[in-house]
XYZ file of C-alpha atoms in Angstrom:
178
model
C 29.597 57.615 -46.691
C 30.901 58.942 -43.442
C 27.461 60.527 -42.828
C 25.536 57.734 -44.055
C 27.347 55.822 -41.320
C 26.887 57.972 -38.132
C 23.384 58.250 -39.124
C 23.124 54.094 -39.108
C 25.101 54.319 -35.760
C 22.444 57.135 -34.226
C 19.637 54.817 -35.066
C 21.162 52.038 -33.117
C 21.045 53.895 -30.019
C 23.742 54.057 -27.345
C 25.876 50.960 -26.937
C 25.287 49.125 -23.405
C 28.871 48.756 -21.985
C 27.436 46.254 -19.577
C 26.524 43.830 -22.230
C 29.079 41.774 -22.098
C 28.990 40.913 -18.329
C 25.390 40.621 -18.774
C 26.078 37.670 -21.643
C 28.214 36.257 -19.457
C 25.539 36.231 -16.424
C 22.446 34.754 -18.542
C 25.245 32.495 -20.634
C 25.811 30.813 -16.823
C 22.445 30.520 -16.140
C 21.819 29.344 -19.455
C 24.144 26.008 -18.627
C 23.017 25.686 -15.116
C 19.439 25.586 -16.178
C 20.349 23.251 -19.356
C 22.126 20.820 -16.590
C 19.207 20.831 -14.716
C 17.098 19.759 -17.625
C 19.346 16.647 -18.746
C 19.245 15.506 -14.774
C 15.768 15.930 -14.774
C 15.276 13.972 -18.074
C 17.392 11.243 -16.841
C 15.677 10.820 -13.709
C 12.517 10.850 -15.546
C 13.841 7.731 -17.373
C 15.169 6.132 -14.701
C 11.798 6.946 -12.342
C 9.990 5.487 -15.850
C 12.263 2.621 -16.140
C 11.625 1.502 -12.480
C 7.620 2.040 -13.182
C 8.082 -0.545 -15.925
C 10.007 -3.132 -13.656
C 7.642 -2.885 -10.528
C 4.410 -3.543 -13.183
C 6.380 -6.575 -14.706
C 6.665 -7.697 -11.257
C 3.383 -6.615 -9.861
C 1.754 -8.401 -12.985
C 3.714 -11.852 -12.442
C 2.727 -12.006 -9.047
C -0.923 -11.127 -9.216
C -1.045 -13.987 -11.773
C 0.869 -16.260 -10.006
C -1.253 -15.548 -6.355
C -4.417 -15.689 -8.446
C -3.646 -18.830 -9.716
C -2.988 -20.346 -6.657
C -5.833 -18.898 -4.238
C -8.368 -20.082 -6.875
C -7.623 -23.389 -7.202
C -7.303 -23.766 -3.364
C -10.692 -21.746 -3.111
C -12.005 -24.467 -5.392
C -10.753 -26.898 -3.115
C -12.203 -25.195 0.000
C -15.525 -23.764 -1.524
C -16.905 -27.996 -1.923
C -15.801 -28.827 1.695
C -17.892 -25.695 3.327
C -20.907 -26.239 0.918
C -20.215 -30.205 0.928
C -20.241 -30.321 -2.625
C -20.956 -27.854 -5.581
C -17.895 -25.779 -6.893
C -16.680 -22.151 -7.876
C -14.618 -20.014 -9.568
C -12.495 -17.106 -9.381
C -12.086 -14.884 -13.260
C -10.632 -11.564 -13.826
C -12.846 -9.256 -15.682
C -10.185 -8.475 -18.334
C -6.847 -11.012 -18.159
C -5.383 -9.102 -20.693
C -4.735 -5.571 -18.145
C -3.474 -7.182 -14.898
C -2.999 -3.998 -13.403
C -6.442 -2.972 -13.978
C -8.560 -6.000 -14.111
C -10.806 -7.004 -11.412
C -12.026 -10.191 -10.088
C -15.601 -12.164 -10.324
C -16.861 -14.475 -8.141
C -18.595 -17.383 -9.522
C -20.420 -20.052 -7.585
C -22.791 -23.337 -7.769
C -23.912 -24.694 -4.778
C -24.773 -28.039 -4.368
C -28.219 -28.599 -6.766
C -28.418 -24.924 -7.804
C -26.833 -23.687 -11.496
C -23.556 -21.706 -11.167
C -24.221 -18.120 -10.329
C -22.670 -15.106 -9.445
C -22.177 -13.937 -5.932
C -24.545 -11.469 -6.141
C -27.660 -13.776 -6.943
C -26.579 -16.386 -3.570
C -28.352 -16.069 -0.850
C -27.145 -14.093 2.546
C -26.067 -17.676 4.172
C -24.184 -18.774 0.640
C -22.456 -15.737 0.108
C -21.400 -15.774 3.540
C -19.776 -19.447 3.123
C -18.451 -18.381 -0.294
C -16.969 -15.336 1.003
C -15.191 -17.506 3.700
C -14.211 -19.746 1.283
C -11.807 -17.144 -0.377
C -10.811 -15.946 3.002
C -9.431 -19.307 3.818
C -7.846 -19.815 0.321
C -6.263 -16.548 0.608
C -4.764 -17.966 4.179
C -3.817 -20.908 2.937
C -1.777 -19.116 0.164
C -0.447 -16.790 2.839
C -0.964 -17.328 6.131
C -1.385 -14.882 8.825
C -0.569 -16.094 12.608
C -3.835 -14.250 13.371
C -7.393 -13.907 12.338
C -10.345 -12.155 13.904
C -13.917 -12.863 11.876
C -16.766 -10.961 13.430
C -20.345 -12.514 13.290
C -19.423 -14.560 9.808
C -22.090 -17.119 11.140
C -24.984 -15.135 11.602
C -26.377 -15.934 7.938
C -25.448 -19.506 8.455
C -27.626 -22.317 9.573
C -26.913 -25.198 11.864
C -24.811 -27.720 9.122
C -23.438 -24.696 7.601
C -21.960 -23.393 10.744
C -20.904 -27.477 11.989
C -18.534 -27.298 8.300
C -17.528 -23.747 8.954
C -16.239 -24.673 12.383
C -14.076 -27.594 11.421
C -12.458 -26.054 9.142
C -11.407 -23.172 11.614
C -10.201 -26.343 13.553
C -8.619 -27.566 10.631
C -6.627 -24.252 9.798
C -5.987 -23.409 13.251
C -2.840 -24.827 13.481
C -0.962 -22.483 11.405
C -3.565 -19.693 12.722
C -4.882 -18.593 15.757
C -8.419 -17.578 15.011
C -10.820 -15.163 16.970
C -14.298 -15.587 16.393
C -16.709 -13.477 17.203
C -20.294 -14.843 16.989
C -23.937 -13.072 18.006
């Protein structure tokens, strides 16, 4: 038996005396690097949890500004076009985040279109017409349009003008024309 044994003992090969300091040294490491983990995993929950609140938030107030600005720009697209309405959608209501917005406009005596099929002069007006909306939603003490009349012709650019006079008490506007 005795033999049997110191031949079971040769085939384990000499016995590392530093083994036990060694355990120690990767046992340490072992918990430091565990540690590490759980703070990372909690930040990751925390970083996740504040994703979630900032889309809730970013999603009630998209809805809420897009709400608004369109029905002002419906407002505001009949007075530049003296007549005639329009229409702001989102392309899919149902991802906020994600969705984007269409433009959709009938000028006075003309079937409701998108922007794209208006001519240079309409979507010029239309385009101001959201640019006002948006500035009547939020105003800005200053606004610089460059050469937004240079599709327009003479009644387009009389309408366009008074309602720059209109809005220019809250904003100071600079116009540049060609």
């Amino acid at each position: 038996r005795a033999v049997e044994l110191k031949r079971i003992i040769s085939r384990m090969g000499e016995v590392n005396l530093t083994a036990i300091t060694e355990f120690e040294e990767v046992s340490q490491r072992f918990e430091y690097l565990t540690g590490q983990r759980a703070d990372l995993e909690q930040a990751i929950d925390q970083l996740s949890e504040a994703i979630e609140k900032i889309n809730q938030t970013t999603k009630e107030r998209f809805k809420e500004t897009f709400e608004r600005v369109n029905e002002t720009f419906q407002q505001i697209f009949p007075r530049l076009f003296s007549g005639g309405c329009a229409e702001l959608t989102m392309t899919d209501p149902n991802d906020l985040l994600g969705t984007g917005v269409e433009i959709f406009a009938q000028p006075p005596g003309k079937k409701i279109v998108s922007l794209e099929l208006l001519s240079g002069g309409e979507k010029a007006l239309t385009a101001v017409s959201l640019i006002f909306a948006i500035f009547l939603n939020k105003p800005s003490p200053f606004c610089l349009l460059d050469e937004v009349d240079a599709p327009l012709d003479e009644a387009n650019v009389g309408r366009f003008c008074d309602l720059v006079k209109q809005l220019s008490d809250r904003t100071q506007f600079l116009i540049i024309t060609h």
